[in-house]
Short mmCIF file of N, CA and C in Angstrom, two decimals:
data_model
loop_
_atom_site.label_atom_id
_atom_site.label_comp_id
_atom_site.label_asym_id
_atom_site.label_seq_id
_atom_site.Cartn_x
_atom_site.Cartn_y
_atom_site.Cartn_z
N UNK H 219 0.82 -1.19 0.00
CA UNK H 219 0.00 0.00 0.00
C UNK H 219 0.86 1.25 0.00
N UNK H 220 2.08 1.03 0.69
CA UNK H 220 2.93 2.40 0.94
C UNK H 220 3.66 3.04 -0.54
N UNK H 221 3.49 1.37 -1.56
CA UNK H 221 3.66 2.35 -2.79
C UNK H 221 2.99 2.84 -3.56
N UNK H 222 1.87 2.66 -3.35
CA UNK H 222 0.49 3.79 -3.99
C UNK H 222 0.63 4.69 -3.55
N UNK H 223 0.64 5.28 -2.33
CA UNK H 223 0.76 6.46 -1.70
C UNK H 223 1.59 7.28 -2.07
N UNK H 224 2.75 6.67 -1.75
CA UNK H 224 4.02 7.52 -2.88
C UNK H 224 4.28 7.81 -3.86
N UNK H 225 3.11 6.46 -4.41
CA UNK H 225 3.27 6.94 -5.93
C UNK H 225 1.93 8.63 -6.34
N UNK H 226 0.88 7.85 -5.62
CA UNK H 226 -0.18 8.90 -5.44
C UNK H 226 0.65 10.71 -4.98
N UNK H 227 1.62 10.27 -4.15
CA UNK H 227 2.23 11.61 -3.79
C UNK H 227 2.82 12.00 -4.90
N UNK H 228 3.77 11.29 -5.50
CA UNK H 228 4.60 12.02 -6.48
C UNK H 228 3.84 12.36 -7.65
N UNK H 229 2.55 11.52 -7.71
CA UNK H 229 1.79 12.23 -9.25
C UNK H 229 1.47 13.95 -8.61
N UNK H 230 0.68 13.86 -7.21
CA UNK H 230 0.37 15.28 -7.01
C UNK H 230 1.80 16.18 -7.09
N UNK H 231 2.60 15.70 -6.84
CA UNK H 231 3.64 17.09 -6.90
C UNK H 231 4.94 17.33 -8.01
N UNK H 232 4.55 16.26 -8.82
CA UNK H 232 4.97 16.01 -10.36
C UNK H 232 4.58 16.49 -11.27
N UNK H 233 4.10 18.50 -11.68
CA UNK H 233 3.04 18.72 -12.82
C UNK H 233 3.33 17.78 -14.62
N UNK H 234 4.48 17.47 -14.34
CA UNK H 234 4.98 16.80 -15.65
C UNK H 234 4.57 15.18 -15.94
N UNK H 235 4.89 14.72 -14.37
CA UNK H 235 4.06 13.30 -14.50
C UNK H 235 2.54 12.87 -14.39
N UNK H 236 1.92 14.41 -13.69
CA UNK H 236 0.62 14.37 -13.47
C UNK H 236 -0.07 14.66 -15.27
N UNK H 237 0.60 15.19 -16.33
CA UNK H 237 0.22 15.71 -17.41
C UNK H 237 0.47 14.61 -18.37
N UNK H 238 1.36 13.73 -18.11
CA UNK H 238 2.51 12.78 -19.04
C UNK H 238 0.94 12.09 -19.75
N UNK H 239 1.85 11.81 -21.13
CA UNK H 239 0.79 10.88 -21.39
C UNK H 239 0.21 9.39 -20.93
N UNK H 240 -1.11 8.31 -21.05
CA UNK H 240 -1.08 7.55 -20.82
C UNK H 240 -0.06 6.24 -20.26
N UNK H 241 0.46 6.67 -21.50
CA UNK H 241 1.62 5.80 -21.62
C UNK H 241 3.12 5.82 -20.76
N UNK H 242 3.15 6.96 -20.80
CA UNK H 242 4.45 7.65 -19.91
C UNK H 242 3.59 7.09 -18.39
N UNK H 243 2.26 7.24 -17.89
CA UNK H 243 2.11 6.89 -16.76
C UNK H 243 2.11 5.31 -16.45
N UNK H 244 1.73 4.81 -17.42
CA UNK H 244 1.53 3.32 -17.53
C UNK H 244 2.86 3.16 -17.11
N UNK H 245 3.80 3.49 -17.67
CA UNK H 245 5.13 3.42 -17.60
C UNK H 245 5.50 3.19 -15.95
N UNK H 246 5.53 4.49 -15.51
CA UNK H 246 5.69 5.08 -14.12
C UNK H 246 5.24 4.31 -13.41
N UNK H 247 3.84 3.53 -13.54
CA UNK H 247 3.26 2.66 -12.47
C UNK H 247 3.40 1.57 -12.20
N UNK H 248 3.94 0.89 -13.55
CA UNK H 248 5.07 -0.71 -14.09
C UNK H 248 5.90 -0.06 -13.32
N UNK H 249 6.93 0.88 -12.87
CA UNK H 249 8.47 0.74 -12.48
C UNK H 249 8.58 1.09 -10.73
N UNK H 250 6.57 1.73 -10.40
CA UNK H 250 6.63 1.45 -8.89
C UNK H 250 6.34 0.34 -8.09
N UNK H 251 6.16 -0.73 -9.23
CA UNK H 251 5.55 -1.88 -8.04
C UNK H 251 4.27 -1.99 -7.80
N UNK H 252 3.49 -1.65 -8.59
CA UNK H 252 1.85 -1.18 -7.80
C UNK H 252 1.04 -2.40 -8.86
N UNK H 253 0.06 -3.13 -8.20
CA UNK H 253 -0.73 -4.29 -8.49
C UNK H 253 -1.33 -3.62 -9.54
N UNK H 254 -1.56 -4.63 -10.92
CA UNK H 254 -2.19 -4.20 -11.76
C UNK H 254 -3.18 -3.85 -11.63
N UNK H 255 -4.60 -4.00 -10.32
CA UNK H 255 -5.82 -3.53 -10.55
C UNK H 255 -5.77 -2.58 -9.59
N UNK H 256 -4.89 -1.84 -9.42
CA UNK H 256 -4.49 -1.10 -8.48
C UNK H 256 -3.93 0.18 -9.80
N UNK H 257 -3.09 -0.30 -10.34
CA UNK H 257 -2.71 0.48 -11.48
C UNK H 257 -4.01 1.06 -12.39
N UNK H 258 -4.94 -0.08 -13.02
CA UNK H 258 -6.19 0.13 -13.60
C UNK H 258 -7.26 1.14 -12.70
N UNK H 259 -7.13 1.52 -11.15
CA UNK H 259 -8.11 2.13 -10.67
C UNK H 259 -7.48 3.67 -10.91
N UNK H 260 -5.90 3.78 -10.59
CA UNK H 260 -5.25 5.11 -11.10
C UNK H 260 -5.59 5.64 -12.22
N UNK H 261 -5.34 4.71 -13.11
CA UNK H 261 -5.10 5.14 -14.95
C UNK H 261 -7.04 5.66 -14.89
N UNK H 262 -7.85 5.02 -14.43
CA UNK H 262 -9.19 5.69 -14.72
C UNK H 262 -9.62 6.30 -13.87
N UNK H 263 -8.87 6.43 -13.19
CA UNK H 263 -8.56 8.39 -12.08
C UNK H 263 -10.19 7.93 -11.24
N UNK H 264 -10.01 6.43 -10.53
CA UNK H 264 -11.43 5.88 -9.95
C UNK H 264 -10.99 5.81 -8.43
N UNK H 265 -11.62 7.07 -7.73
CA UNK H 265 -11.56 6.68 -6.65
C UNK H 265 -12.11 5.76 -5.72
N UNK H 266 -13.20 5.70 -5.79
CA UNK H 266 -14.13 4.92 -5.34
C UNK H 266 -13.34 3.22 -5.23
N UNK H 267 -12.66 2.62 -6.46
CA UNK H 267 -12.43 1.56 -6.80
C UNK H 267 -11.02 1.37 -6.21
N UNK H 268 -10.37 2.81 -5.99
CA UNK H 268 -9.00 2.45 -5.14
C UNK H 268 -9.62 2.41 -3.62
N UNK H 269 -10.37 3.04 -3.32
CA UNK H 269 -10.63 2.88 -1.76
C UNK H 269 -10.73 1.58 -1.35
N UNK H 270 -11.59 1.20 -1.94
CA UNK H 270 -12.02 -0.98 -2.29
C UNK H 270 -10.73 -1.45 -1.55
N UNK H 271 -10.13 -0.88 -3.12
CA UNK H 271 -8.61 -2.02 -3.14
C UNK H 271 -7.75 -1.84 -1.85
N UNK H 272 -7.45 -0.48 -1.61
CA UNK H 272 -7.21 0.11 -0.42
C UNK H 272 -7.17 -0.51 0.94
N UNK H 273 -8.72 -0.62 0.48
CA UNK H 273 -9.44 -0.86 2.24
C UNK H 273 -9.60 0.21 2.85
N UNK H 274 -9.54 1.29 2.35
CA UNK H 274 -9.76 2.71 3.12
C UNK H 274 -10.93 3.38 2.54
N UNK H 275 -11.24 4.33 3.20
CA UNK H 275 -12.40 5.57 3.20
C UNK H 275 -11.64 6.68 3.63
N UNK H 276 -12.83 7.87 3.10
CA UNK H 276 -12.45 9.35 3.24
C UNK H 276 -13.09 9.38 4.91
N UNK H 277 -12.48 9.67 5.56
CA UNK H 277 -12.73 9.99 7.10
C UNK H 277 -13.14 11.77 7.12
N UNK H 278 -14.41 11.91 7.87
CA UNK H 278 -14.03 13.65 7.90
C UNK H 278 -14.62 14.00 9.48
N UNK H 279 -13.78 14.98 10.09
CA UNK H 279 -14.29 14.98 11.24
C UNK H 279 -14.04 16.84 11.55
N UNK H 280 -15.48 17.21 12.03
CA UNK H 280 -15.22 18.31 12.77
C UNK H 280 -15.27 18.56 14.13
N UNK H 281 -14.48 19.47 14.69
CA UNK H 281 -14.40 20.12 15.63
C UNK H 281 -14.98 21.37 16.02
N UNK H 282 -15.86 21.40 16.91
CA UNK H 282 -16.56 23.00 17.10
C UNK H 282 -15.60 23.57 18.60
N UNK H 283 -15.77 24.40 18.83
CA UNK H 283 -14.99 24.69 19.91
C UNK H 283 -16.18 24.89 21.30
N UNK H 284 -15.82 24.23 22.29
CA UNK H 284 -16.87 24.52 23.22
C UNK H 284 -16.77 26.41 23.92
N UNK H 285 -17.98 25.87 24.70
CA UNK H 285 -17.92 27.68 25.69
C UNK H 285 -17.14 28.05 26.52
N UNK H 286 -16.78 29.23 26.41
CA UNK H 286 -16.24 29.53 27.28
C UNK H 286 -16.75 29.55 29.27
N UNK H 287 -15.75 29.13 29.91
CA UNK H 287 -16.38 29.28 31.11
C UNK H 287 -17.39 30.06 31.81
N UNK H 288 -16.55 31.53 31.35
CA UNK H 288 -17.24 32.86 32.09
C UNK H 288 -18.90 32.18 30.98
N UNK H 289 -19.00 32.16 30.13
CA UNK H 289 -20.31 32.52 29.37
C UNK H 289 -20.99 31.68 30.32
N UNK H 290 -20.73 30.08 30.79
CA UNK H 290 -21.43 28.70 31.68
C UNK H 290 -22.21 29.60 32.75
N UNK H 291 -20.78 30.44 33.78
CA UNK H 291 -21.32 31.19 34.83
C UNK H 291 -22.41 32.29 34.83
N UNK H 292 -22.11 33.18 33.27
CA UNK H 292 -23.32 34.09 33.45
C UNK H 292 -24.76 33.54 32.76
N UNK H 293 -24.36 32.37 32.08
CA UNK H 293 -25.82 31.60 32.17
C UNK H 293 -26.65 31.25 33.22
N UNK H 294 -25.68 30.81 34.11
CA UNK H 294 -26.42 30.48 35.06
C UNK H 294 -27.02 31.26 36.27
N UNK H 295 -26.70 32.55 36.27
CA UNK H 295 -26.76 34.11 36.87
C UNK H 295 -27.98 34.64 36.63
N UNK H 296 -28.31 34.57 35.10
CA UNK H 296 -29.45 34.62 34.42
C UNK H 296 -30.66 33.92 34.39
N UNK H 297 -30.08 32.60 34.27
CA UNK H 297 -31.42 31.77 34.24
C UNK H 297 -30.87 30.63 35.90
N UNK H 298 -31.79 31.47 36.49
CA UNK H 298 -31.39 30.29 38.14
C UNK H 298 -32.48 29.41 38.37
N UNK H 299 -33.24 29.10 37.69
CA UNK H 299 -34.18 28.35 37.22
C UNK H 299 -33.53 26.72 36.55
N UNK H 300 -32.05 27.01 35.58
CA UNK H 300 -31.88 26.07 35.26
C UNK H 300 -31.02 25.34 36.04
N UNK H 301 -30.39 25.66 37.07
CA UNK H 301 -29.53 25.26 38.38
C UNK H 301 -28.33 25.45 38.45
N UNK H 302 -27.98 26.14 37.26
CA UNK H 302 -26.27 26.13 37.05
C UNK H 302 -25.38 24.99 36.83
N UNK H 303 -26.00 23.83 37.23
CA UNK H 303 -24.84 22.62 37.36
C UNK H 303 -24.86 21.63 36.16
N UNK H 304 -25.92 21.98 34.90
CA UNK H 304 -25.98 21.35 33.83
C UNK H 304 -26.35 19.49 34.06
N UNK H 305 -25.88 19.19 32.93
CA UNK H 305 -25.51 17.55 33.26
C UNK H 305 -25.17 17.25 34.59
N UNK H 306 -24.04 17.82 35.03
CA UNK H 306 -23.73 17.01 36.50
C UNK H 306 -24.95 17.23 37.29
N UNK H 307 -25.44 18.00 37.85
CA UNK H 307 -26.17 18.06 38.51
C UNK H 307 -27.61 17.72 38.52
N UNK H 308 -27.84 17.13 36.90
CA UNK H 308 -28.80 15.90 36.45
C UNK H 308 -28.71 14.71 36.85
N UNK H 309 -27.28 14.04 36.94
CA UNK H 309 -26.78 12.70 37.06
C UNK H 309 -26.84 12.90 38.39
N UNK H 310 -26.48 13.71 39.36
CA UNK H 310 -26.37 13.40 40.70
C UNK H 310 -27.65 13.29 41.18
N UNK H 311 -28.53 14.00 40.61
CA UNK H 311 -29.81 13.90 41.10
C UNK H 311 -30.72 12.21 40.43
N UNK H 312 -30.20 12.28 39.54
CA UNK H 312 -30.35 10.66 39.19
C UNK H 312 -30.06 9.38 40.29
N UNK H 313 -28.92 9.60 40.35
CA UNK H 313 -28.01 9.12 41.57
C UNK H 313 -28.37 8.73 42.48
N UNK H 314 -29.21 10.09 43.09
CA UNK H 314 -29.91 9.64 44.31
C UNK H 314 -30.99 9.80 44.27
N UNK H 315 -31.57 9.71 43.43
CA UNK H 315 -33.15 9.34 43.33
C UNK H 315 -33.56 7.58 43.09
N UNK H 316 -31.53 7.14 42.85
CA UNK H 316 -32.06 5.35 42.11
C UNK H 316 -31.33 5.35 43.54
N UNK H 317 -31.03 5.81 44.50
CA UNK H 317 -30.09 5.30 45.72
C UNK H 317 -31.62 5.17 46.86
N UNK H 318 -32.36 5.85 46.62
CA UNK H 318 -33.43 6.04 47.72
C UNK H 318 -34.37 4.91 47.48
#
C-alpha cells in the first residue's frame, strides 16, 4: 500500500508526470511496483475503486470549539431556574433518586 501512496504523492507534486501521457504513466506505475488492478483504478482516475482495493475511506471529522467558562457562569446568573450545574447536577440527582 505504501507504494500507492508515494506513488499517489509524487503524481500530485509532479506537474509533468501528473500531465505525461497515458503511456508515460503506464510506464511510471510498471516501475513502482503497484498491483495491476491497483494500477487500472489510477489510470481511470477511480476513486471509489482504489478505496475498495485500499481498504480505506475518506474519514471527515469536525471540531466546534466549546464555551467559554465565564459565558457557563453568566448563564447560570441569568437563568437560576436552570440550576447552574448542567448535566452534573442531572446525574447526581439521578443518583440519588435510584439510591433512595
Amino acid at each position: 500500500m505504501s507504494n500507492v501512496i508515494d506513488f499517489l504523492e509524487r503524481l500530485g507534486q509532479d506537474a509533468q508526470l501528473r500531465d505525461a501521457p497515458q503511456e508515460d504513466l503506464e510506464l511510471a506505475l510498471a516501475s513502482a511496483w503497484i498491483d495491476p488492478e491497483l494500477q487500472a483504478a489510477i489510470l481511470a482516475k477511480d476513486q471509489k475503486q482504489l478505496e475498495v482495493l485500499l481498504g480505506s475511506v475518506n474519514v471527515c471529522c469536525m471540531v466546534n470549539p466549546g464555551k467559554e467558562d465565564d459565558d457557563e457562569e453568566e448563564d447560570a446568573e441569568e437563568n437560576p431556574s436552570r440550576g447552574g450545574g448542567g448535566i452534573t447536577t442531572h446525574l447526581a440527582s439521578r443518583a440519588m433518586g435510584s439510591a433512595a
